[in-house]
Amino acid sequence: MEGLMSFQANSVHALSRRQSSVLVPTFSRKISNTRVSVQPIGMVRNSKSFNSVVASVQPIEASAVTPFDNTLPSKEVLDVWNNANAVCFDVDSTVCIDEGIDEFAEFCGAGKAVAQWTARAMNGSVPFEEALAARLSLINPSLSQLQDFLKRPPRLSPGIDLLVKKLKDNNKDVYLVSGGFRQMINPVASILGIPLENIFANQILFGSNGEYAGFDKNEPTSRRGGKATAVQQIRKAHGYKSLVMIGDGATDLEARMPGGADLFICYGGIQLRESVAAKADWLVFNFKDLINSLV
């Protein structure tokens, strides 16, 4: 696309336990039915790198919201989970505690209107591509705004770093499949040690003067059913015999289909979308459950 360019965030390396941590005030914030307190987990010494923060979440209790019968996995579900060759994660409200586009919209002064569109998209009440175009039009971001926004540290869900490490130790490939934006997800992948080529996400486009110029419509995740398409592509390209999708939204649930994900695990630790949770093969509120079930 002539005259257009896409901005890609610089990679950051995974944090080392030996590196010094930075003390910042702890704060709390209410997200849906979840209490989240955010604390730093450290900073790489390179001044151009991102801080990463991890949230300590008090999980939503299933019994306090509505009775679910899928919080205890069956033997068949556990077998698929343990034998999967690859695991695909949603990013917003799963790997990270935020909905990235909502946070970016708030940063750009369009938070409330965009959040309403996000809720409708995640609940499946409007086509994803319609919601994506509407939200970006409301934000109308410039390249400089995106660069300033990316100076903020990614906020990781509690336990996600340990889960990803455990999966990799068990020789399972890990992917990030998101309706969010590659520019915001690259730093998250780098912190978790996930190869950048294992990201399937959207791309914001900018003109030669840094003005907003739309998004890359060739990305499968830019349209309805896009995550399912991406997961199918991943599985076919690598010949995986078994693959699992983990997320919180309707677009994640769609990935469970022939040739796609064999298993959908709904993570309700940040956002509990009841219509999605009820259809999941396994509903979890804490990543520790997934870690402890790996043998």
Coordinates of N, CA and C in Angstrom, one line a residue, residues 177-262:
V177 N -2.7 -15.0 19.7 CA -3.7 -14.8 18.6 C -4.7 -13.8 19.1
S178 N -4.6 -12.6 18.5 CA -5.4 -11.5 19.1 C -6.0 -10.6 18.1
G179 N -7.2 -10.1 18.5 CA -7.8 -9.0 17.7 C -7.3 -7.7 18.0
G180 N -6.3 -7.6 18.9 CA -5.6 -6.4 19.2 C -4.5 -6.1 18.2
F181 N -3.6 -5.2 18.6 CA -2.6 -4.7 17.6 C -1.2 -5.2 17.9
R182 N -0.6 -5.6 16.8 CA 0.8 -6.1 16.8 C 1.8 -5.2 17.5
Q183 N 1.6 -3.9 17.3 CA 2.5 -2.9 17.9 C 2.5 -3.0 19.4
M184 N 1.3 -3.3 20.0 CA 1.1 -3.4 21.4 C 1.5 -4.8 22.0
I185 N 1.5 -5.8 21.1 CA 1.7 -7.2 21.6 C 3.1 -7.6 21.5
N186 N 3.9 -7.0 20.6 CA 5.3 -7.3 20.4 C 6.0 -7.3 21.8
P187 N 5.9 -6.2 22.6 CA 6.6 -6.1 23.9 C 6.2 -7.2 24.8
V188 N 4.9 -7.6 24.8 CA 4.4 -8.7 25.6 C 5.0 -10.0 25.3
A189 N 5.1 -10.3 24.0 CA 5.7 -11.5 23.5 C 7.2 -11.6 23.9
S190 N 7.9 -10.5 23.8 CA 9.3 -10.5 24.1 C 9.5 -10.7 25.6
I191 N 8.7 -10.2 26.4 CA 8.8 -10.4 27.9 C 8.6 -11.8 28.2
L192 N 7.7 -12.5 27.5 CA 7.3 -13.9 27.8 C 8.2 -14.9 27.0
G193 N 9.1 -14.4 26.2 CA 9.9 -15.3 25.4 C 9.2 -16.0 24.3
I194 N 8.2 -15.4 23.8 CA 7.4 -15.9 22.7 C 8.0 -15.3 21.4
P195 N 8.4 -16.1 20.4 CA 8.9 -15.5 19.1 C 7.9 -14.6 18.5
L196 N 8.4 -13.5 17.9 CA 7.5 -12.5 17.3 C 6.8 -13.1 16.1
E197 N 7.4 -14.1 15.5 CA 6.7 -14.8 14.3 C 5.5 -15.6 14.8
N198 N 5.4 -15.8 16.1 CA 4.2 -16.5 16.7 C 3.1 -15.6 17.1
I199 N 3.1 -14.4 16.6 CA 2.0 -13.4 16.9 C 1.1 -13.3 15.7
F200 N -0.2 -13.5 15.9 CA -1.2 -13.3 14.8 C -2.1 -12.2 15.4
A201 N -2.0 -11.0 14.8 CA -2.7 -9.8 15.3 C -2.9 -8.8 14.2
N202 N -3.6 -7.7 14.6 CA -3.8 -6.6 13.6 C -2.7 -5.6 13.6
Q203 N -2.7 -4.8 12.6 CA -1.6 -3.8 12.4 C -2.3 -2.5 12.0
I204 N -2.0 -1.5 12.9 CA -2.4 -0.1 12.6 C -1.5 0.5 11.5
L205 N -2.1 1.2 10.5 CA -1.3 1.8 9.4 C -1.3 3.3 9.6
F206 N -0.2 3.9 9.2 CA 0.0 5.3 9.3 C 0.5 5.9 8.0
G207 N 0.1 7.1 7.6 CA 0.6 7.8 6.5 C 2.0 8.3 6.7
S208 N 2.6 8.9 5.6 CA 4.0 9.3 5.7 C 4.2 10.4 6.7
N209 N 3.2 11.1 7.1 CA 3.3 12.2 8.1 C 2.8 11.7 9.5
G210 N 2.6 10.4 9.6 CA 2.3 9.8 10.9 C 0.8 9.9 11.2
E211 N 0.0 10.2 10.2 CA -1.5 10.3 10.4 C -2.1 8.9 10.3
Y212 N -3.2 8.7 11.0 CA -3.9 7.4 10.9 C -4.4 7.1 9.5
A213 N -4.1 5.9 9.0 CA -4.5 5.5 7.7 C -5.2 4.2 7.6
G214 N -5.8 3.8 8.7 CA -6.6 2.5 8.7 C -5.8 1.4 9.3
F215 N -6.2 0.2 9.0 CA -5.6 -1.0 9.5 C -5.5 -2.0 8.4
D216 N -4.6 -3.0 8.6 CA -4.3 -4.0 7.5 C -5.4 -5.0 7.5
K217 N -6.2 -4.9 6.4 CA -7.4 -5.8 6.3 C -7.0 -7.2 5.8
N218 N -5.7 -7.4 5.5 CA -5.2 -8.7 5.1 C -5.0 -9.6 6.3
E219 N -4.9 -9.0 7.4 CA -4.7 -9.9 8.6 C -6.0 -10.6 8.9
P220 N -5.9 -12.0 9.1 CA -7.1 -12.7 9.4 C -7.8 -12.3 10.6
T221 N -7.1 -11.8 11.6 CA -7.8 -11.4 12.9 C -8.5 -10.0 12.8
S222 N -8.5 -9.4 11.6 CA -9.2 -8.2 11.4 C -10.7 -8.3 11.1
R223 N -11.2 -9.6 11.0 CA -12.6 -9.8 10.6 C -13.2 -11.0 11.4
R224 N -14.5 -11.1 11.2 CA -15.2 -12.1 12.0 C -14.6 -13.5 11.6
G225 N -14.5 -14.3 12.6 CA -13.9 -15.7 12.4 C -12.4 -15.7 12.2
G226 N -11.8 -14.5 12.4 CA -10.4 -14.4 12.1 C -9.5 -15.2 13.0
K227 N -9.8 -15.3 14.2 CA -9.0 -16.1 15.1 C -9.1 -17.6 14.7
A228 N -10.3 -18.0 14.4 CA -10.4 -19.4 13.9 C -9.6 -19.7 12.7
T229 N -9.6 -18.7 11.8 CA -8.8 -18.8 10.6 C -7.3 -18.9 10.9
A230 N -6.8 -18.0 11.8 CA -5.4 -17.9 12.2 C -5.0 -19.3 12.8
V231 N -5.9 -19.8 13.7 CA -5.5 -21.1 14.4 C -5.5 -22.2 13.4
Q232 N -6.4 -22.2 12.4 CA -6.3 -23.2 11.4 C -5.0 -23.1 10.6
Q233 N -4.6 -21.9 10.3 CA -3.4 -21.7 9.5 C -2.2 -22.2 10.3
I234 N -2.2 -21.9 11.6 CA -1.1 -22.3 12.5 C -1.0 -23.9 12.5
R235 N -2.1 -24.5 12.7 CA -2.2 -25.9 12.8 C -1.7 -26.6 11.5
K236 N -2.2 -26.1 10.4 CA -1.9 -26.7 9.1 C -0.4 -26.5 8.8
A237 N 0.1 -25.3 9.0 CA 1.5 -24.9 8.7 C 2.5 -25.8 9.4
H238 N 2.2 -26.2 10.7 CA 3.1 -26.9 11.5 C 2.7 -28.4 11.7
G239 N 1.6 -28.8 11.2 CA 1.2 -30.1 11.3 C 0.9 -30.6 12.7
Y240 N 0.4 -29.7 13.5 CA 0.1 -30.0 14.9 C -1.1 -31.0 15.0
K241 N -0.9 -32.1 15.8 CA -2.0 -33.1 15.9 C -3.0 -32.6 16.9
S242 N -2.7 -31.7 17.8 CA -3.6 -31.2 18.8 C -3.2 -29.8 19.2
L243 N -4.3 -29.0 19.4 CA -4.0 -27.5 19.7 C -5.1 -27.0 20.6
V244 N -4.7 -26.1 21.5 CA -5.7 -25.6 22.5 C -5.7 -24.1 22.4
M245 N -6.9 -23.5 22.5 CA -7.1 -22.1 22.5 C -7.5 -21.6 23.9
I246 N -6.9 -20.6 24.4 CA -7.3 -20.0 25.7 C -7.6 -18.5 25.6
G247 N -8.8 -18.1 26.1 CA -9.2 -16.7 26.0 C -10.4 -16.5 26.7
D248 N -11.0 -15.3 26.6 CA -12.2 -14.9 27.4 C -13.4 -14.5 26.5
G249 N -13.2 -14.3 25.2 CA -14.2 -13.8 24.4 C -14.8 -14.7 23.3
A250 N -15.9 -14.2 22.7 CA -16.6 -15.0 21.7 C -15.7 -15.3 20.5
T251 N -14.8 -14.4 20.2 CA -13.9 -14.7 19.0 C -12.9 -15.8 19.4
D252 N -12.6 -16.0 20.7 CA -11.7 -17.1 21.1 C -12.5 -18.4 21.0
L253 N -13.7 -18.4 21.4 CA -14.6 -19.6 21.4 C -14.7 -20.1 19.9
E254 N -14.8 -19.2 19.0 CA -14.9 -19.5 17.6 C -13.8 -20.4 17.0
A255 N -12.6 -20.3 17.7 CA -11.4 -21.0 17.2 C -11.5 -22.5 17.5
R256 N -12.5 -22.9 18.3 CA -12.7 -24.4 18.5 C -13.6 -24.9 17.4
M257 N -13.0 -25.5 16.4 CA -13.7 -25.9 15.2 C -12.8 -27.0 14.5
P258 N -13.4 -27.7 13.6 CA -12.6 -28.7 12.9 C -11.4 -28.1 12.2
G259 N -10.2 -28.6 12.4 CA -9.0 -28.1 11.8 C -8.4 -26.9 12.5
G260 N -9.1 -26.5 13.6 CA -8.7 -25.4 14.5 C -8.3 -26.0 15.8
A261 N -8.8 -25.3 16.9 CA -8.5 -25.8 18.2 C -9.4 -27.0 18.6
D262 N -8.8 -28.0 19.3 CA -9.5 -29.1 19.8 C -10.2 -28.8 21.1

